[in-house]
Amino acid sequence: MVAVGNLEQNTAVPDALSKHNRLVRYGRWAFEVGVLALLAVVAVVQGGDILSKWHGPASSLTNELYIPAAAMAAGMGFVNIVPESVPGFRQFLDFQQQTIDPALLKKEGKEQPLHSYQEYHRYLITAVGWVWSLFGVSWDSMKILIVMLFAICLWEVYGISRLAMGVAASLVVALGFACTDTVMVALALLRDFSKAPFILGAILLLGWVVRR
């Protein structure tokens, strides 16, 4: 009986330690998820503030870059449309009105050959087209995409920092990144800022591979 009791005690100790380790591990994961959620909130608040006085994504290119995205949302596919063929479309592209009815694009839109810069930015335009298909063809809907990209960037900066630092220090680095002047300026320029998640993602992946 004594031997059996000792055996049960010896078995119970590792089980208790294993359960404790699992709880600690789950707690750490939950805390990391909480940090990522906090960074997402920062992206929404900071991004919304920066984009509150936004004047469109054109940067060095015209907003006509995104005509195929509007055509996608209208169910026309990745095509170019003559802006003047649709009432109000030129005003939309010139940022003089915030929305355009996709049904009007499909009904009145006259197709024309794609411009070379539209072909070159096909993936970006397609992403905008998906967002506009879900939320409507408006510049406010495009802000959703920009904020999403911003959140991804913050997560990636945090992940890169976590390869070498603790949670608190990594959070400080990510918050510092969110507040830099360069990011604040680039955030409003979708064509340029859209490259950032891919660059940071590549750095994160390379860092993870090297560390392993």
GROMACS .gro file of N, CA and C in nm, residues 34-181:
model
  444
   34GLY      N    1  -0.311   3.977  -2.695
   34GLY     CA    2  -0.358   4.104  -2.643
   34GLY      C    3  -0.274   4.221  -2.693
   35VAL      N    4  -0.143   4.201  -2.702
   35VAL     CA    5  -0.054   4.305  -2.753
   35VAL      C    6  -0.085   4.332  -2.900
   36LEU      N    7  -0.106   4.226  -2.978
   36LEU     CA    8  -0.140   4.243  -3.120
   36LEU      C    9  -0.273   4.316  -3.136
   37ALA      N   10  -0.368   4.285  -3.048
   37ALA     CA   11  -0.497   4.355  -3.053
   37ALA      C   12  -0.478   4.503  -3.020
   38LEU      N   13  -0.392   4.532  -2.923
   38LEU     CA   14  -0.363   4.672  -2.887
   38LEU      C   15  -0.302   4.745  -3.006
   39LEU      N   16  -0.210   4.680  -3.076
   39LEU     CA   17  -0.147   4.743  -3.192
   39LEU      C   18  -0.249   4.766  -3.304
   40ALA      N   19  -0.346   4.676  -3.317
   40ALA     CA   20  -0.451   4.697  -3.416
   40ALA      C   21  -0.534   4.820  -3.381
   41VAL      N   22  -0.563   4.838  -3.253
   41VAL     CA   23  -0.637   4.956  -3.209
   41VAL      C   24  -0.556   5.083  -3.237
   42VAL      N   25  -0.426   5.077  -3.212
   42VAL     CA   26  -0.338   5.191  -3.240
   42VAL      C   27  -0.343   5.224  -3.389
   43ALA      N   28  -0.341   5.120  -3.474
   43ALA     CA   29  -0.346   5.143  -3.619
   43ALA      C   30  -0.476   5.212  -3.659
   44VAL      N   31  -0.587   5.170  -3.599
   44VAL     CA   32  -0.716   5.231  -3.632
   44VAL      C   33  -0.721   5.376  -3.586
   45VAL      N   34  -0.678   5.401  -3.463
   45VAL     CA   35  -0.684   5.537  -3.408
   45VAL      C   36  -0.585   5.630  -3.478
   46GLN      N   37  -0.458   5.585  -3.485
   46GLN     CA   38  -0.355   5.667  -3.547
   46GLN      C   39  -0.380   5.685  -3.696
   47GLY      N   40  -0.416   5.574  -3.761
   47GLY     CA   41  -0.444   5.583  -3.904
   47GLY      C   42  -0.563   5.671  -3.933
   48GLY      N   43  -0.668   5.657  -3.853
   48GLY     CA   44  -0.786   5.741  -3.873
   48GLY      C   45  -0.756   5.888  -3.856
   49ASP      N   46  -0.670   5.919  -3.758
   49ASP     CA   47  -0.633   6.059  -3.735
   49ASP      C   48  -0.552   6.115  -3.853
   50ILE      N   49  -0.456   6.035  -3.902
   50ILE     CA   50  -0.373   6.081  -4.014
   50ILE      C   51  -0.457   6.099  -4.140
   51LEU      N   52  -0.552   6.007  -4.161
   51LEU     CA   53  -0.632   6.010  -4.284
   51LEU      C   54  -0.753   6.100  -4.274
   52SER      N   55  -0.773   6.165  -4.160
   52SER     CA   56  -0.890   6.251  -4.144
   52SER      C   57  -0.886   6.372  -4.237
   53LYS      N   58  -0.765   6.414  -4.274
   53LYS     CA   59  -0.749   6.526  -4.368
   53LYS      C   60  -0.688   6.478  -4.499
   54TRP      N   61  -0.720   6.356  -4.533
   54TRP     CA   62  -0.665   6.291  -4.652
   54TRP      C   63  -0.718   6.355  -4.780
   55HIS      N   64  -0.632   6.366  -4.879
   55HIS     CA   65  -0.672   6.425  -5.008
   55HIS      C   66  -0.654   6.326  -5.122
   56GLY      N   67  -0.665   6.200  -5.091
   56GLY     CA   68  -0.658   6.098  -5.195
   56GLY      C   69  -0.524   6.029  -5.202
   57PRO      N   70  -0.520   5.913  -5.269
   57PRO     CA   71  -0.399   5.829  -5.271
   57PRO      C   72  -0.307   5.854  -5.388
   58ALA      N   73  -0.334   5.957  -5.470
   58ALA     CA   74  -0.267   5.968  -5.600
   58ALA      C   75  -0.115   5.972  -5.591
   59SER      N   76  -0.060   6.048  -5.498
   59SER     CA   77   0.086   6.066  -5.488
   59SER      C   78   0.139   6.121  -5.619
   60SER      N   79   0.238   6.053  -5.679
   60SER     CA   80   0.297   6.102  -5.805
   60SER      C   81   0.216   6.059  -5.925
   61LEU      N   82   0.111   5.978  -5.904
   61LEU     CA   83   0.025   5.933  -6.013
   61LEU      C   84  -0.115   5.987  -5.994
   62THR      N   85  -0.192   5.986  -6.101
   62THR     CA   86  -0.330   6.030  -6.095
   62THR      C   87  -0.418   5.923  -6.030
   63ASN      N   88  -0.533   5.964  -5.977
   63ASN     CA   89  -0.628   5.868  -5.923
   63ASN      C   90  -0.688   5.778  -6.030
   64GLU      N   91  -0.664   5.808  -6.156
   64GLU     CA   92  -0.710   5.721  -6.264
   64GLU      C   93  -0.643   5.584  -6.257
   65LEU      N   94  -0.536   5.574  -6.178
   65LEU     CA   95  -0.474   5.444  -6.154
   65LEU      C   96  -0.577   5.343  -6.104
   66TYR      N   97  -0.676   5.388  -6.028
   66TYR     CA   98  -0.769   5.298  -5.961
   66TYR      C   99  -0.900   5.278  -6.038
   67ILE      N  100  -0.906   5.324  -6.161
   67ILE     CA  101  -1.027   5.302  -6.243
   67ILE      C  102  -1.058   5.153  -6.257
   68PRO      N  103  -0.960   5.065  -6.285
   68PRO     CA  104  -0.993   4.922  -6.294
   68PRO      C  105  -1.049   4.865  -6.165
   69ALA      N  106  -1.007   4.921  -6.049
   69ALA     CA  107  -1.063   4.875  -5.921
   69ALA      C  108  -1.212   4.906  -5.914
   70ALA      N  109  -1.249   5.026  -5.958
   70ALA     CA  110  -1.391   5.063  -5.961
   70ALA      C  111  -1.467   4.975  -6.059
   71ALA      N  112  -1.404   4.944  -6.172
   71ALA     CA  113  -1.468   4.856  -6.270
   71ALA      C  114  -1.488   4.715  -6.213
   72MET      N  115  -1.389   4.667  -6.135
   72MET     CA  116  -1.404   4.537  -6.070
   72MET      C  117  -1.523   4.536  -5.975
   73ALA      N  118  -1.537   4.643  -5.896
   73ALA     CA  119  -1.648   4.652  -5.802
   73ALA      C  120  -1.782   4.658  -5.875
   74ALA      N  121  -1.780   4.707  -5.999
   74ALA     CA  122  -1.903   4.715  -6.080
   74ALA      C  123  -1.930   4.586  -6.155
   75GLY      N  124  -1.841   4.487  -6.139
   75GLY     CA  125  -1.860   4.359  -6.207
   75GLY      C  126  -1.817   4.358  -6.351
   76MET      N  127  -1.731   4.451  -6.389
   76MET     CA  128  -1.684   4.462  -6.528
   76MET      C  129  -1.550   4.396  -6.550
   77GLY      N  130  -1.486   4.352  -6.442
   77GLY     CA  131  -1.353   4.294  -6.455
   77GLY      C  132  -1.245   4.401  -6.450
   78PHE      N  133  -1.121   4.358  -6.474
   78PHE     CA  134  -1.007   4.450  -6.466
   78PHE      C  135  -0.995   4.524  -6.600
   79VAL      N  136  -1.074   4.630  -6.613
   79VAL     CA  137  -1.076   4.708  -6.736
   79VAL      C  138  -1.062   4.856  -6.704
   80ASN      N  139  -1.026   4.933  -6.805
   80ASN     CA  140  -1.015   5.078  -6.791
   80ASN      C  141  -1.141   5.142  -6.848
   81ILE      N  142  -1.184   5.252  -6.789
   81ILE     CA  143  -1.305   5.321  -6.830
   81ILE      C  144  -1.272   5.467  -6.862
   82VAL      N  145  -1.332   5.518  -6.966
   82VAL     CA  146  -1.318   5.661  -6.997
   82VAL      C  147  -1.392   5.739  -6.889
   83PRO      N  148  -1.322   5.818  -6.808
   83PRO     CA  149  -1.389   5.886  -6.695
   83PRO      C  150  -1.507   5.972  -6.736
   84GLU      N  151  -1.493   6.040  -6.850
   84GLU     CA  152  -1.598   6.133  -6.892
   84GLU      C  153  -1.724   6.062  -6.942
   85SER      N  154  -1.716   5.930  -6.961
   85SER     CA  155  -1.833   5.858  -7.011
   85SER      C  156  -1.936   5.830  -6.902
   86VAL      N  157  -1.897   5.850  -6.775
   86VAL     CA  158  -1.987   5.822  -6.663
   86VAL      C  159  -2.010   5.952  -6.586
   87PRO      N  160  -2.135   5.996  -6.574
   87PRO     CA  161  -2.163   6.120  -6.499
   87PRO      C  162  -2.110   6.112  -6.355
   88GLY      N  163  -2.030   6.210  -6.318
   88GLY     CA  164  -1.976   6.218  -6.182
   88GLY      C  165  -1.848   6.142  -6.159
   89PHE      N  166  -1.806   6.061  -6.256
   89PHE     CA  167  -1.687   5.979  -6.234
   89PHE      C  168  -1.561   6.064  -6.232
   90ARG      N  169  -1.555   6.165  -6.319
   90ARG     CA  170  -1.439   6.254  -6.318
   90ARG      C  171  -1.430   6.328  -6.185
   91GLN      N  172  -1.542   6.371  -6.131
   91GLN     CA  173  -1.541   6.440  -6.002
   91GLN      C  174  -1.495   6.346  -5.891
   92PHE      N  175  -1.535   6.220  -5.900
   92PHE     CA  176  -1.490   6.121  -5.802
   92PHE      C  177  -1.339   6.105  -5.810
   93LEU      N  178  -1.285   6.089  -5.929
   93LEU     CA  179  -1.141   6.069  -5.947
   93LEU      C  180  -1.061   6.192  -5.905
   94ASP      N  181  -1.121   6.308  -5.919
   94ASP     CA  182  -1.055   6.433  -5.878
   94ASP      C  183  -1.076   6.464  -5.731
   95PHE      N  184  -1.137   6.369  -5.657
   95PHE     CA  185  -1.159   6.381  -5.513
   95PHE      C  186  -1.255   6.494  -5.478
   96GLN      N  187  -1.343   6.527  -5.573
   96GLN     CA  188  -1.444   6.630  -5.548
   96GLN      C  189  -1.572   6.570  -5.493
   97GLN      N  190  -1.588   6.439  -5.504
   97GLN     CA  191  -1.697   6.368  -5.439
   97GLN      C  192  -1.641   6.235  -5.387
   98GLN      N  193  -1.702   6.185  -5.282
   98GLN     CA  194  -1.643   6.073  -5.209
   98GLN      C  195  -1.686   5.937  -5.261
   99THR      N  196  -1.798   5.928  -5.331
   99THR     CA  197  -1.849   5.799  -5.374
   99THR      C  198  -1.895   5.803  -5.519
  100ILE      N  199  -1.909   5.685  -5.578
  100ILE     CA  200  -1.967   5.670  -5.711
  100ILE      C  201  -2.045   5.538  -5.711
  101ASP      N  202  -2.159   5.538  -5.776
  101ASP     CA  203  -2.244   5.418  -5.782
  101ASP      C  204  -2.186   5.319  -5.883
  102PRO      N  205  -2.145   5.199  -5.842
  102PRO     CA  206  -2.090   5.102  -5.937
  102PRO      C  207  -2.189   5.063  -6.046
  103ALA      N  208  -2.320   5.065  -6.016
  103ALA     CA  209  -2.419   5.032  -6.119
  103ALA      C  210  -2.413   5.134  -6.233
  104LEU      N  211  -2.384   5.260  -6.197
  104LEU     CA  212  -2.373   5.365  -6.299
  104LEU      C  213  -2.250   5.341  -6.386
  105LEU      N  214  -2.141   5.294  -6.325
  105LEU     CA  215  -2.022   5.262  -6.402
  105LEU      C  216  -2.050   5.152  -6.504
  106LYS      N  217  -2.121   5.048  -6.458
  106LYS     CA  218  -2.151   4.936  -6.547
  106LYS      C  219  -2.246   4.975  -6.659
  107LYS      N  220  -2.339   5.065  -6.629
  107LYS     CA  221  -2.438   5.107  -6.727
  107LYS      C  222  -2.382   5.204  -6.829
  108GLU      N  223  -2.302   5.301  -6.782
  108GLU     CA  224  -2.258   5.410  -6.869
  108GLU      C  225  -2.111   5.399  -6.911
  109GLY      N  226  -2.034   5.316  -6.841
  109GLY     CA  227  -1.890   5.315  -6.863
  109GLY      C  228  -1.848   5.268  -7.002
  110LYS      N  229  -1.764   5.348  -7.067
  110LYS     CA  230  -1.709   5.313  -7.197
  110LYS      C  231  -1.565   5.265  -7.177
  111GLU      N  232  -1.539   5.144  -7.217
  111GLU     CA  233  -1.406   5.085  -7.195
  111GLU      C  234  -1.302   5.144  -7.290
  112GLN      N  235  -1.178   5.147  -7.241
  112GLN     CA  236  -1.063   5.188  -7.320
  112GLN      C  237  -0.945   5.102  -7.279
  113PRO      N  238  -0.838   5.099  -7.359
  113PRO     CA  239  -0.723   5.013  -7.324
  113PRO      C  240  -0.663   5.052  -7.189
  114LEU      N  241  -0.614   4.953  -7.119
  114LEU     CA  242  -0.545   4.978  -6.992
  114LEU      C  243  -0.420   5.060  -7.015
  115HIS      N  244  -0.391   5.148  -6.921
  115HIS     CA  245  -0.266   5.223  -6.926
  115HIS      C  246  -0.155   5.136  -6.870
  116SER      N  247  -0.033   5.162  -6.911
  116SER     CA  248   0.080   5.081  -6.866
  116SER      C  249   0.096   5.084  -6.714
  117TYR      N  250   0.071   5.200  -6.652
  117TYR     CA  251   0.088   5.206  -6.507
  117TYR      C  252  -0.022   5.129  -6.435
  118GLN      N  253  -0.138   5.112  -6.500
  118GLN     CA  254  -0.241   5.027  -6.441
  118GLN      C  255  -0.202   4.880  -6.448
  119GLU      N  256  -0.141   4.841  -6.557
  119GLU     CA  257  -0.091   4.703  -6.570
  119GLU      C  258   0.019   4.677  -6.468
  120TYR      N  259   0.105   4.774  -6.448
  120TYR     CA  260   0.219   4.758  -6.358
  120TYR      C  261   0.175   4.742  -6.213
  121HIS      N  262   0.064   4.806  -6.176
  121HIS     CA  263   0.015   4.801  -6.038
  121HIS      C  264  -0.107   4.710  -6.024
  122ARG      N  265  -0.111   4.604  -6.100
  122ARG     CA  266  -0.228   4.517  -6.106
  122ARG      C  267  -0.266   4.462  -5.968
  123TYR      N  268  -0.168   4.416  -5.890
  123TYR     CA  269  -0.200   4.355  -5.760
  123TYR      C  270  -0.258   4.457  -5.662
  124LEU      N  271  -0.200   4.575  -5.661
  124LEU     CA  272  -0.252   4.681  -5.574
  124LEU      C  273  -0.394   4.719  -5.614
  125ILE      N  274  -0.415   4.738  -5.742
  125ILE     CA  275  -0.548   4.777  -5.791
  125ILE      C  276  -0.649   4.667  -5.763
  126THR      N  277  -0.608   4.542  -5.778
  126THR     CA  278  -0.698   4.430  -5.749
  126THR      C  279  -0.738   4.429  -5.601
  127ALA      N  280  -0.642   4.458  -5.512
  127ALA     CA  281  -0.673   4.465  -5.369
  127ALA      C  282  -0.775   4.575  -5.341
  128VAL      N  283  -0.758   4.690  -5.405
  128VAL     CA  284  -0.854   4.800  -5.389
  128VAL      C  285  -0.990   4.758  -5.444
  129GLY      N  286  -0.988   4.685  -5.556
  129GLY     CA  287  -1.112   4.637  -5.615
  129GLY      C  288  -1.188   4.545  -5.522
  130TRP      N  289  -1.117   4.457  -5.450
  130TRP     CA  290  -1.183   4.369  -5.353
  130TRP      C  291  -1.248   4.450  -5.241
  131VAL      N  292  -1.173   4.549  -5.191
  131VAL     CA  293  -1.226   4.633  -5.082
  131VAL      C  294  -1.348   4.710  -5.130
  132TRP      N  295  -1.341   4.767  -5.249
  132TRP     CA  296  -1.455   4.842  -5.302
  132TRP      C  297  -1.573   4.750  -5.331
  133SER      N  298  -1.547   4.625  -5.368
  133SER     CA  299  -1.657   4.531  -5.391
  133SER      C  300  -1.731   4.501  -5.261
  134LEU      N  301  -1.656   4.499  -5.149
  134LEU     CA  302  -1.716   4.469  -5.019
  134LEU      C  303  -1.783   4.590  -4.954
  135PHE      N  304  -1.718   4.706  -4.964
  135PHE     CA  305  -1.762   4.822  -4.887
  135PHE      C  306  -1.814   4.937  -4.972
  136GLY      N  307  -1.818   4.921  -5.103
  136GLY     CA  308  -1.866   5.027  -5.190
  136GLY      C  309  -1.751   5.109  -5.246
  137VAL      N  310  -1.774   5.169  -5.362
  137VAL     CA  311  -1.670   5.248  -5.428
  137VAL      C  312  -1.667   5.387  -5.366
  138SER      N  313  -1.579   5.405  -5.271
  138SER     CA  314  -1.565   5.535  -5.205
  138SER      C  315  -1.422   5.549  -5.153
  139TRP      N  316  -1.380   5.672  -5.134
  139TRP     CA  317  -1.246   5.695  -5.080
  139TRP      C  318  -1.240   5.657  -4.933
  140ASP      N  319  -1.350   5.666  -4.862
  140ASP     CA  320  -1.351   5.622  -4.723
  140ASP      C  321  -1.329   5.471  -4.714
  141SER      N  322  -1.382   5.396  -4.810
  141SER     CA  323  -1.359   5.251  -4.812
  141SER      C  324  -1.211   5.219  -4.834
  142MET      N  325  -1.144   5.300  -4.914
  142MET     CA  326  -1.001   5.278  -4.936
  142MET      C  327  -0.922   5.297  -4.807
  143LYS      N  328  -0.971   5.383  -4.718
  143LYS     CA  329  -0.904   5.403  -4.590
  143LYS      C  330  -0.900   5.274  -4.510
  144ILE      N  331  -1.001   5.190  -4.526
  144ILE     CA  332  -1.005   5.061  -4.456
  144ILE      C  333  -0.884   4.978  -4.496
  145LEU      N  334  -0.854   4.974  -4.625
  145LEU     CA  335  -0.737   4.899  -4.674
  145LEU      C  336  -0.608   4.957  -4.618
  146ILE      N  337  -0.597   5.089  -4.616
  146ILE     CA  338  -0.476   5.153  -4.565
  146ILE      C  339  -0.454   5.121  -4.418
  147VAL      N  340  -0.560   5.128  -4.339
  147VAL     CA  341  -0.550   5.098  -4.196
  147VAL      C  342  -0.514   4.951  -4.174
  148MET      N  343  -0.569   4.862  -4.255
  148MET     CA  344  -0.534   4.720  -4.246
  148MET      C  345  -0.385   4.698  -4.273
  149LEU      N  346  -0.334   4.762  -4.376
  149LEU     CA  347  -0.191   4.752  -4.407
  149LEU      C  348  -0.107   4.810  -4.293
  150PHE      N  349  -0.155   4.918  -4.234
  150PHE     CA  350  -0.084   4.980  -4.122
  150PHE      C  351  -0.077   4.883  -4.004
  151ALA      N  352  -0.189   4.817  -3.974
  151ALA     CA  353  -0.191   4.720  -3.864
  151ALA      C  354  -0.095   4.605  -3.891
  152ILE      N  355  -0.093   4.557  -4.013
  152ILE     CA  356   0.000   4.448  -4.049
  152ILE      C  357   0.144   4.492  -4.029
  153CYS      N  358   0.175   4.615  -4.068
  153CYS     CA  359   0.311   4.668  -4.049
  153CYS      C  360   0.348   4.672  -3.901
  154LEU      N  361   0.257   4.717  -3.817
  154LEU     CA  362   0.284   4.724  -3.673
  154LEU      C  363   0.308   4.583  -3.617
  155TRP      N  364   0.228   4.486  -3.660
  155TRP     CA  365   0.247   4.348  -3.615
  155TRP      C  366   0.384   4.296  -3.659
  156GLU      N  367   0.422   4.329  -3.780
  156GLU     CA  368   0.550   4.280  -3.832
  156GLU      C  369   0.668   4.345  -3.760
  157VAL      N  370   0.659   4.474  -3.734
  157VAL     CA  371   0.765   4.542  -3.659
  157VAL      C  372   0.775   4.481  -3.519
  158TYR      N  373   0.661   4.455  -3.458
  158TYR     CA  374   0.660   4.390  -3.326
  158TYR      C  375   0.723   4.251  -3.335
  159GLY      N  376   0.689   4.175  -3.439
  159GLY     CA  377   0.745   4.042  -3.455
  159GLY      C  378   0.895   4.043  -3.477
  160ILE      N  379   0.942   4.138  -3.556
  160ILE     CA  380   1.087   4.151  -3.578
  160ILE      C  381   1.158   4.181  -3.447
  161SER      N  382   1.100   4.271  -3.370
  161SER     CA  383   1.159   4.308  -3.241
  161SER      C  384   1.159   4.190  -3.144
  162ARG      N  385   1.054   4.108  -3.148
  162ARG     CA  386   1.044   3.995  -3.057
  162ARG      C  387   1.151   3.890  -3.082
  163LEU      N  388   1.211   3.893  -3.200
  163LEU     CA  389   1.319   3.799  -3.228
  163LEU      C  390   1.440   3.825  -3.139
  164ALA      N  391   1.450   3.948  -3.088
  164ALA     CA  392   1.568   3.983  -3.008
  164ALA      C  393   1.535   4.046  -2.874
  165MET      N  394   1.407   4.084  -2.853
  165MET     CA  395   1.372   4.157  -2.730
  165MET      C  396   1.247   4.098  -2.667
  166GLY      N  397   1.217   4.144  -2.547
  166GLY     CA  398   1.098   4.102  -2.476
  166GLY      C  399   0.974   4.173  -2.526
  167VAL      N  400   0.862   4.138  -2.463
  167VAL     CA  401   0.734   4.192  -2.506
  167VAL      C  402   0.729   4.345  -2.489
  168ALA      N  403   0.765   4.394  -2.372
  168ALA     CA  404   0.755   4.537  -2.343
  168ALA      C  405   0.840   4.620  -2.439
  169ALA      N  406   0.966   4.579  -2.457
  169ALA     CA  407   1.056   4.653  -2.546
  169ALA      C  408   1.007   4.648  -2.690
  170SER      N  409   0.956   4.533  -2.731
  170SER     CA  410   0.906   4.519  -2.868
  170SER      C  411   0.783   4.606  -2.890
  171LEU      N  412   0.699   4.616  -2.789
  171LEU     CA  413   0.580   4.701  -2.798
  171LEU      C  414   0.620   4.847  -2.812
  172VAL      N  415   0.722   4.888  -2.737
  172VAL     CA  416   0.772   5.026  -2.747
  172VAL      C  417   0.824   5.054  -2.887
  173VAL      N  418   0.897   4.959  -2.946
  173VAL     CA  419   0.950   4.975  -3.081
  173VAL      C  420   0.836   4.990  -3.182
  174ALA      N  421   0.733   4.905  -3.170
  174ALA     CA  422   0.620   4.911  -3.263
  174ALA      C  423   0.544   5.043  -3.250
  175LEU      N  424   0.525   5.090  -3.128
  175LEU     CA  425   0.457   5.218  -3.106
  175LEU      C  426   0.541   5.334  -3.159
  176GLY      N  427   0.673   5.323  -3.141
  176GLY     CA  428   0.762   5.425  -3.195
  176GLY      C  429   0.754   5.430  -3.347
  177PHE      N  430   0.747   5.312  -3.409
  177PHE     CA  431   0.732   5.305  -3.555
  177PHE      C  432   0.603   5.374  -3.599
  178ALA      N  433   0.495   5.351  -3.524
  178ALA     CA  434   0.365   5.408  -3.560
  178ALA      C  435   0.365   5.560  -3.557
  179CYS      N  436   0.453   5.618  -3.477
  179CYS     CA  437   0.452   5.763  -3.457
  179CYS      C  438   0.560   5.837  -3.535
  180THR      N  439   0.639   5.767  -3.615
  180THR     CA  440   0.745   5.834  -3.689
  180THR      C  441   0.687   5.921  -3.800
  181ASP      N  442   0.754   6.031  -3.828
  181ASP     CA  443   0.706   6.123  -3.932
  181ASP      C  444   0.702   6.055  -4.069
   0.00000   0.00000   0.00000
